[in-house]
Amino acid sequence: MRIHHLNCISSCPLGGRLMDGRSRSILERGELACHCLLVELPDCLVLVDTGMGRRDVQDPHSRLSGFFLALLKPDFRDEMTAFRQVEALGFDPRDVRHIVLTHLDFDHAGGLDDFPWATVHLMAAERDYAVLQRTWLDRQRFRPQQWSTAQTWRCYEPAGGERWFGFQRVRQLDGLPPEIAMIPLPGHTFGHAGIAVQGENGWLLQAGDAYFYREEMHAQRPHCTPGLRFYQWMMEKDRAARLATQQNLRALKQDQAHQLTVCCGHDPVEFEQLSGRSARLPASGFVSVS
Ligand SMILES: [Zn+2]
């Protein structure tokens, strides 16, 4: 299966280098990607995460929280939405028949409204918790304004499938082949999952927000920038689970490096390595296949 890498609206957080580890100073804003995948199946397309969507671009203040708009200052460009990048690759957005979500944070679920015909797959625990809107921070991150398609979501329990490289796997996703797997990776949120896709070069695990910075996956000396360490601490729902998930991913990456690739949702360096282009550029018909 062909996999295209799409950055669906960068975030430009305060703290610059303290966040992304590559901006020139801590005074400028940094740049974090929103790494989505577009998978070509023989008869349709599948999106893994949606980033922020066209309605977020058109009217961010009605859709997103003032807190996160100030903190992250997303780079709202219509050409960077998943909908527009699907078109730029020469596809019809109506052929996006399935969307598989790592979790429901606003920067992953904002594009759902742009594909109302698609079946949305996510963990039941993610939907069940997000709708509670329990804490102030929950209400800033989980945005019901982005959930016009919620009536048709398909939700899954964590177990039920064959194990995947030692990880639990949810049962076969409705209407999708076994080459697309949902792997529970809890901690960042209660129902957070990684999405694994078996492409032309082996398995690719999009680990969502299970980690944020590429060096967190170093086997011997894992490292994270102070800004992203703080951000992950602020956003975590279950610390013990989050740290265990990261440890499991490090071990997976070390043991299976020859047959799988792991990436996260927001590291721009990982995105650029896998996509072969700058995180600031939309996909086009001539590049971005791995
Ligand atoms: Zn995120």
mmCIF file of C-alpha atoms and ligand atoms in Angstrom:
data_model
loop_
_atom_site.group_PDB
_atom_site.id
_atom_site.type_symbol
_atom_site.label_atom_id
_atom_site.label_comp_id
_atom_site.label_asym_id
_atom_site.label_seq_id
_atom_site.Cartn_x
_atom_site.Cartn_y
_atom_site.Cartn_z
ATOM 1 C CA MET A 1 0.000 0.000 0.000
ATOM 2 C CA ARG A 2 1.245 3.473 -0.793
ATOM 3 C CA ILE A 3 1.488 5.858 2.116
ATOM 4 C CA HIS A 4 1.594 9.638 1.694
ATOM 5 C CA HIS A 5 2.760 11.887 4.509
ATOM 6 C CA LEU A 6 0.739 15.065 5.059
ATOM 7 C CA ASN A 7 1.473 17.848 7.524
ATOM 8 C CA CYS A 8 -2.011 19.165 8.221
ATOM 9 C CA ILE A 9 -1.356 22.591 9.783
ATOM 10 C CA SER A 10 1.802 23.226 11.791
ATOM 11 C CA SER A 11 1.711 24.608 15.308
ATOM 12 C CA CYS A 12 4.087 27.450 16.114
ATOM 13 C CA PRO A 13 4.493 27.283 19.897
ATOM 14 C CA LEU A 14 5.963 29.859 22.209
ATOM 15 C CA GLY A 15 9.436 28.887 23.335
ATOM 16 C CA GLY A 16 10.990 28.226 19.923
ATOM 17 C CA ARG A 17 14.053 26.094 20.428
ATOM 18 C CA LEU A 18 12.893 24.977 23.882
ATOM 19 C CA MET A 19 10.033 23.206 22.111
ATOM 20 C CA ASP A 20 11.224 21.913 18.751
ATOM 21 C CA GLY A 21 14.967 21.704 19.421
ATOM 22 C CA ARG A 22 15.814 23.239 16.049
ATOM 23 C CA SER A 23 14.582 26.848 15.933
ATOM 24 C CA ARG A 24 17.379 29.389 16.262
ATOM 25 C CA SER A 25 16.276 30.941 19.533
ATOM 26 C CA ILE A 26 13.839 30.576 22.381
ATOM 27 C CA LEU A 27 12.323 33.950 21.541
ATOM 28 C CA GLU A 28 10.917 33.044 18.169
ATOM 29 C CA ARG A 29 8.062 30.635 17.787
ATOM 30 C CA GLY A 30 8.919 27.020 17.085
ATOM 31 C CA GLU A 31 7.388 24.737 14.503
ATOM 32 C CA LEU A 32 5.718 21.394 15.190
ATOM 33 C CA ALA A 33 4.183 19.316 12.427
ATOM 34 C CA CYS A 34 0.812 17.606 12.481
ATOM 35 C CA HIS A 35 1.785 14.368 10.816
ATOM 36 C CA CYS A 36 -1.117 12.599 9.110
ATOM 37 C CA LEU A 37 -1.003 9.663 6.707
ATOM 38 C CA LEU A 38 -2.987 9.115 3.551
ATOM 39 C CA VAL A 39 -3.115 5.437 2.621
ATOM 40 C CA GLU A 40 -4.070 4.251 -0.854
ATOM 41 C CA LEU A 41 -6.167 1.096 -0.860
ATOM 42 C CA PRO A 42 -7.259 -0.497 -4.143
ATOM 43 C CA ASP A 43 -10.767 0.923 -3.882
ATOM 44 C CA CYS A 44 -10.529 3.912 -1.547
ATOM 45 C CA LEU A 45 -8.343 6.161 0.574
ATOM 46 C CA VAL A 46 -7.775 6.060 4.341
ATOM 47 C CA LEU A 47 -6.672 9.016 6.449
ATOM 48 C CA VAL A 48 -4.772 8.448 9.679
ATOM 49 C CA ASP A 49 -5.568 11.546 11.774
ATOM 50 C CA THR A 50 -6.906 14.700 10.155
ATOM 51 C CA GLY A 51 -4.956 17.566 11.703
ATOM 52 C CA MET A 52 -6.831 20.834 11.784
ATOM 53 C CA GLY A 53 -9.447 21.238 9.112
ATOM 54 C CA ARG A 54 -10.930 23.792 6.756
ATOM 55 C CA ARG A 55 -13.459 25.082 9.268
ATOM 56 C CA ASP A 56 -10.657 25.587 11.801
ATOM 57 C CA VAL A 57 -8.817 27.650 9.184
ATOM 58 C CA GLN A 58 -11.908 29.674 8.285
ATOM 59 C CA ASP A 59 -13.052 30.451 11.826
ATOM 60 C CA PRO A 60 -10.536 29.348 14.436
ATOM 61 C CA HIS A 61 -12.094 31.262 17.316
ATOM 62 C CA SER A 62 -15.437 29.481 17.099
ATOM 63 C CA ARG A 63 -13.770 26.071 16.899
ATOM 64 C CA LEU A 64 -10.640 26.129 19.039
ATOM 65 C CA SER A 65 -9.815 27.356 22.511
ATOM 66 C CA GLY A 66 -8.242 30.753 23.054
ATOM 67 C CA PHE A 67 -5.729 29.074 25.338
ATOM 68 C CA PHE A 68 -4.340 26.788 22.644
ATOM 69 C CA LEU A 69 -4.604 29.426 19.912
ATOM 70 C CA ALA A 70 -2.358 31.685 21.990
ATOM 71 C CA LEU A 71 0.027 28.917 23.031
ATOM 72 C CA LEU A 72 0.408 27.215 19.642
ATOM 73 C CA LYS A 73 -0.491 29.882 17.063
ATOM 74 C CA PRO A 74 -1.318 27.358 14.332
ATOM 75 C CA ASP A 75 -0.201 28.218 10.814
ATOM 76 C CA PHE A 76 -3.703 28.357 9.341
ATOM 77 C CA ARG A 77 -3.305 27.819 5.607
ATOM 78 C CA ASP A 78 -6.124 26.187 3.675
ATOM 79 C CA GLU A 79 -3.641 24.485 1.332
ATOM 80 C CA MET A 80 -2.266 22.541 4.332
ATOM 81 C CA THR A 81 -5.582 20.937 5.310
ATOM 82 C CA ALA A 82 -5.969 17.234 4.602
ATOM 83 C CA PHE A 83 -8.865 17.985 2.228
ATOM 84 C CA ARG A 84 -6.748 20.294 0.062
ATOM 85 C CA GLN A 85 -3.702 18.014 0.115
ATOM 86 C CA VAL A 86 -5.811 15.041 -0.982
ATOM 87 C CA GLU A 87 -6.919 17.185 -3.924
ATOM 88 C CA ALA A 88 -3.344 18.334 -4.601
ATOM 89 C CA LEU A 89 -2.269 14.707 -4.892
ATOM 90 C CA GLY A 90 -4.835 14.296 -7.648
ATOM 91 C CA PHE A 91 -7.433 12.385 -5.625
ATOM 92 C CA ASP A 92 -11.104 13.042 -5.035
ATOM 93 C CA PRO A 93 -11.732 13.805 -1.328
ATOM 94 C CA ARG A 94 -14.906 11.717 -1.582
ATOM 95 C CA ASP A 95 -12.674 8.677 -1.990
ATOM 96 C CA VAL A 96 -11.508 9.130 1.615
ATOM 97 C CA ARG A 97 -13.859 6.457 2.941
ATOM 98 C CA HIS A 98 -12.195 5.817 6.299
ATOM 99 C CA ILE A 99 -10.494 7.935 8.926
ATOM 100 C CA VAL A 100 -8.558 6.249 11.733
ATOM 101 C CA LEU A 101 -7.809 8.484 14.731
ATOM 102 C CA THR A 102 -5.009 8.280 17.263
ATOM 103 C CA HIS A 103 -7.100 10.409 19.636
ATOM 104 C CA LEU A 104 -9.557 13.291 19.763
ATOM 105 C CA ASP A 105 -7.369 16.289 20.586
ATOM 106 C CA PHE A 106 -8.307 19.327 18.488
ATOM 107 C CA ASP A 107 -5.127 19.143 16.409
ATOM 108 C CA HIS A 108 -5.904 15.587 15.268
ATOM 109 C CA ALA A 109 -9.693 15.652 14.833
ATOM 110 C CA GLY A 110 -10.239 19.092 13.254
ATOM 111 C CA GLY A 111 -10.507 17.742 9.716
ATOM 112 C CA LEU A 112 -13.274 15.215 10.439
ATOM 113 C CA ASP A 113 -15.949 17.671 9.318
ATOM 114 C CA ASP A 114 -14.334 17.933 5.881
ATOM 115 C CA PHE A 115 -15.064 14.246 5.165
ATOM 116 C CA PRO A 116 -18.622 13.675 6.454
ATOM 117 C CA TRP A 117 -19.001 10.587 4.227
ATOM 118 C CA ALA A 118 -16.070 8.758 5.859
ATOM 119 C CA THR A 119 -16.332 6.099 8.552
ATOM 120 C CA VAL A 120 -14.349 7.267 11.607
ATOM 121 C CA HIS A 121 -12.570 4.637 13.706
ATOM 122 C CA LEU A 122 -11.333 5.360 17.239
ATOM 123 C CA MET A 123 -11.042 3.818 20.681
ATOM 124 C CA ALA A 124 -14.261 3.714 22.726
ATOM 125 C CA ALA A 125 -12.388 5.002 25.782
ATOM 126 C CA GLU A 126 -11.362 8.087 23.822
ATOM 127 C CA ARG A 127 -14.885 9.034 22.793
ATOM 128 C CA ASP A 128 -16.380 8.128 26.178
ATOM 129 C CA TYR A 129 -13.965 10.320 28.079
ATOM 130 C CA ALA A 130 -13.848 13.260 25.652
ATOM 131 C CA VAL A 131 -17.630 13.730 25.686
ATOM 132 C CA LEU A 132 -17.591 14.118 29.476
ATOM 133 C CA GLN A 133 -15.775 17.466 29.163
ATOM 134 C CA ARG A 134 -14.703 16.926 32.746
ATOM 135 C CA THR A 135 -11.927 19.427 33.472
ATOM 136 C CA TRP A 136 -11.082 22.900 32.213
ATOM 137 C CA LEU A 137 -8.191 21.524 30.178
ATOM 138 C CA ASP A 138 -10.406 18.760 28.768
ATOM 139 C CA ARG A 139 -12.762 21.441 27.480
ATOM 140 C CA GLN A 140 -9.895 23.263 25.788
ATOM 141 C CA ARG A 141 -8.446 20.173 24.094
ATOM 142 C CA PHE A 142 -11.547 18.086 23.226
ATOM 143 C CA ARG A 143 -13.737 20.297 21.037
ATOM 144 C CA PRO A 144 -17.291 19.117 20.346
ATOM 145 C CA GLN A 145 -17.452 21.884 17.720
ATOM 146 C CA GLN A 146 -15.311 19.563 15.558
ATOM 147 C CA TRP A 147 -17.540 16.503 15.978
ATOM 148 C CA SER A 148 -20.425 16.985 13.524
ATOM 149 C CA THR A 149 -19.873 13.375 12.385
ATOM 150 C CA ALA A 150 -19.982 11.854 15.882
ATOM 151 C CA GLN A 151 -23.207 9.929 15.305
ATOM 152 C CA THR A 152 -21.462 7.600 12.902
ATOM 153 C CA TRP A 153 -18.164 6.953 14.691
ATOM 154 C CA ARG A 154 -17.074 3.311 15.145
ATOM 155 C CA CYS A 155 -15.542 2.741 18.550
ATOM 156 C CA TYR A 156 -13.365 -0.157 19.665
ATOM 157 C CA GLU A 157 -12.345 -1.874 22.881
ATOM 158 C CA PRO A 158 -8.580 -2.234 23.434
ATOM 159 C CA ALA A 159 -8.264 -5.998 23.071
ATOM 160 C CA GLY A 160 -9.717 -8.448 20.616
ATOM 161 C CA GLY A 161 -7.176 -8.711 17.828
ATOM 162 C CA GLU A 162 -4.052 -10.764 17.272
ATOM 163 C CA ARG A 163 -1.038 -9.328 19.034
ATOM 164 C CA TRP A 164 1.121 -7.002 16.952
ATOM 165 C CA PHE A 165 4.883 -7.224 17.675
ATOM 166 C CA GLY A 166 3.950 -8.006 21.277
ATOM 167 C CA PHE A 167 1.492 -5.099 21.557
ATOM 168 C CA GLN A 168 -2.216 -5.436 22.167
ATOM 169 C CA ARG A 169 -4.235 -4.775 19.047
ATOM 170 C CA VAL A 170 -7.935 -3.971 18.686
ATOM 171 C CA ARG A 171 -10.107 -6.264 16.600
ATOM 172 C CA GLN A 172 -10.123 -5.902 12.840
ATOM 173 C CA LEU A 173 -11.367 -2.426 11.921
ATOM 174 C CA ASP A 174 -14.718 -2.525 10.132
ATOM 175 C CA GLY A 175 -14.273 -2.400 6.378
ATOM 176 C CA LEU A 176 -10.479 -2.178 6.495
ATOM 177 C CA PRO A 177 -7.817 -4.783 5.676
ATOM 178 C CA PRO A 178 -5.513 -6.326 8.319
ATOM 179 C CA GLU A 179 -2.666 -4.164 7.017
ATOM 180 C CA ILE A 180 -4.164 -1.286 9.022
ATOM 181 C CA ALA A 181 -4.002 -1.895 12.774
ATOM 182 C CA MET A 182 -5.082 0.129 15.803
ATOM 183 C CA ILE A 183 -2.640 -0.330 18.688
ATOM 184 C CA PRO A 184 -3.677 1.032 22.110
ATOM 185 C CA LEU A 185 -0.946 3.375 23.416
ATOM 186 C CA PRO A 186 -2.591 4.904 26.488
ATOM 187 C CA GLY A 187 -1.324 7.733 28.663
ATOM 188 C CA HIS A 188 -1.477 10.981 26.690
ATOM 189 C CA THR A 189 -5.230 10.366 26.730
ATOM 190 C CA PHE A 190 -7.116 7.378 28.107
ATOM 191 C CA GLY A 191 -8.100 6.099 24.673
ATOM 192 C CA HIS A 192 -4.967 7.068 22.783
ATOM 193 C CA ALA A 193 -3.811 4.639 20.083
ATOM 194 C CA GLY A 194 -1.085 4.273 17.512
ATOM 195 C CA ILE A 195 -2.081 3.386 13.963
ATOM 196 C CA ALA A 196 0.108 0.879 12.121
ATOM 197 C CA VAL A 197 0.061 0.567 8.344
ATOM 198 C CA GLN A 198 1.883 -2.066 6.353
ATOM 199 C CA GLY A 199 3.242 -0.155 3.380
ATOM 200 C CA GLU A 200 5.653 -0.955 0.587
ATOM 201 C CA ASN A 201 8.620 -0.640 2.966
ATOM 202 C CA GLY A 202 7.236 -2.636 5.886
ATOM 203 C CA TRP A 203 5.166 -1.485 8.830
ATOM 204 C CA LEU A 204 4.897 2.175 9.739
ATOM 205 C CA LEU A 205 3.546 2.948 13.216
ATOM 206 C CA GLN A 206 2.124 6.441 13.581
ATOM 207 C CA ALA A 207 2.351 6.700 17.364
ATOM 208 C CA GLY A 208 0.361 9.931 17.606
ATOM 209 C CA ASP A 209 1.166 11.837 20.785
ATOM 210 C CA ALA A 210 2.670 8.851 22.635
ATOM 211 C CA TYR A 211 5.889 10.846 22.347
ATOM 212 C CA PHE A 212 6.670 14.273 20.877
ATOM 213 C CA TYR A 213 10.391 14.480 20.204
ATOM 214 C CA ARG A 214 12.462 12.095 18.092
ATOM 215 C CA GLU A 215 15.201 11.661 20.703
ATOM 216 C CA GLU A 216 12.694 10.298 23.190
ATOM 217 C CA MET A 217 12.998 7.076 21.220
ATOM 218 C CA HIS A 218 16.762 6.756 21.748
ATOM 219 C CA ALA A 219 17.381 3.382 23.328
ATOM 220 C CA GLN A 220 20.194 4.348 25.685
ATOM 221 C CA ARG A 221 19.711 8.028 26.435
ATOM 222 C CA PRO A 222 16.193 9.179 25.695
ATOM 223 C CA HIS A 223 15.929 12.947 25.650
ATOM 224 C CA CYS A 224 13.164 15.505 25.239
ATOM 225 C CA THR A 225 13.297 19.283 24.955
ATOM 226 C CA PRO A 226 12.170 21.057 28.157
ATOM 227 C CA GLY A 227 9.222 22.696 26.424
ATOM 228 C CA LEU A 228 7.840 19.440 25.063
ATOM 229 C CA ARG A 229 8.498 17.708 28.369
ATOM 230 C CA PHE A 230 6.336 20.325 30.037
ATOM 231 C CA TYR A 231 3.672 20.115 27.323
ATOM 232 C CA GLN A 232 3.422 16.333 27.671
ATOM 233 C CA TRP A 233 3.207 16.617 31.434
ATOM 234 C CA MET A 234 0.427 19.207 31.104
ATOM 235 C CA MET A 235 -1.546 17.070 28.641
ATOM 236 C CA GLU A 236 -1.103 13.577 30.089
ATOM 237 C CA LYS A 237 -4.143 11.782 31.490
ATOM 238 C CA ASP A 238 -2.234 8.836 33.013
ATOM 239 C CA ARG A 239 1.470 9.299 33.692
ATOM 240 C CA ALA A 240 2.340 5.697 34.526
ATOM 241 C CA ALA A 241 0.654 4.498 31.351
ATOM 242 C CA ARG A 242 2.316 7.200 29.256
ATOM 243 C CA LEU A 243 5.801 6.342 30.498
ATOM 244 C CA ALA A 244 5.185 2.621 30.052
ATOM 245 C CA THR A 245 3.961 3.253 26.509
ATOM 246 C CA GLN A 246 7.136 5.188 25.711
ATOM 247 C CA GLN A 247 9.289 2.423 27.148
ATOM 248 C CA ASN A 248 7.452 -0.180 25.068
ATOM 249 C CA LEU A 249 7.897 1.919 21.934
ATOM 250 C CA ARG A 250 11.634 2.304 22.577
ATOM 251 C CA ALA A 251 11.973 -1.453 22.931
ATOM 252 C CA LEU A 252 9.900 -2.019 19.784
ATOM 253 C CA LYS A 253 11.997 0.408 17.804
ATOM 254 C CA GLN A 254 15.206 -1.191 18.977
ATOM 255 C CA ASP A 255 14.125 -4.793 18.451
ATOM 256 C CA GLN A 256 12.319 -4.386 15.140
ATOM 257 C CA ALA A 257 14.241 -1.598 13.436
ATOM 258 C CA HIS A 258 14.770 -3.741 10.369
ATOM 259 C CA GLN A 259 11.098 -4.245 9.679
ATOM 260 C CA LEU A 260 9.251 -1.262 11.014
ATOM 261 C CA THR A 261 9.387 2.502 11.280
ATOM 262 C CA VAL A 262 7.940 4.478 14.181
ATOM 263 C CA CYS A 263 6.990 8.143 14.000
ATOM 264 C CA CYS A 264 5.004 10.499 16.201
ATOM 265 C CA GLY A 265 2.440 13.152 15.459
ATOM 266 C CA HIS A 266 4.380 16.361 15.851
ATOM 267 C CA ASP A 267 8.128 15.994 15.262
ATOM 268 C CA PRO A 268 8.972 18.025 12.120
ATOM 269 C CA VAL A 269 12.309 16.267 11.597
ATOM 270 C CA GLU A 270 10.665 12.855 11.500
ATOM 271 C CA PHE A 271 8.041 14.268 9.151
ATOM 272 C CA GLU A 272 10.633 15.686 6.778
ATOM 273 C CA GLN A 273 12.644 12.467 6.754
ATOM 274 C CA LEU A 274 9.615 10.361 5.905
ATOM 275 C CA SER A 275 7.932 12.768 3.486
ATOM 276 C CA GLY A 276 11.072 13.982 1.739
ATOM 277 C CA ARG A 277 9.956 17.622 1.828
ATOM 278 C CA SER A 278 9.825 20.610 4.155
ATOM 279 C CA ALA A 279 7.086 20.477 6.790
ATOM 280 C CA ARG A 280 5.946 23.866 5.443
ATOM 281 C CA LEU A 281 4.986 22.454 2.049
ATOM 282 C CA PRO A 282 1.763 20.699 1.124
ATOM 283 C CA ALA A 283 1.877 17.387 -0.676
ATOM 284 C CA SER A 284 1.827 17.562 -4.442
ATOM 285 C CA GLY A 285 1.360 14.980 -7.152
ATOM 286 C CA PHE A 286 5.105 14.663 -7.688
ATOM 287 C CA VAL A 287 6.543 13.921 -4.246
ATOM 288 C CA SER A 288 5.859 12.447 -0.824
ATOM 289 C CA VAL A 289 5.525 8.732 -1.302
ATOM 290 C CA SER A 290 7.265 6.259 0.972
HETATM 291 ZN ZN ZN B 1 -1.321 16.407 19.197
#
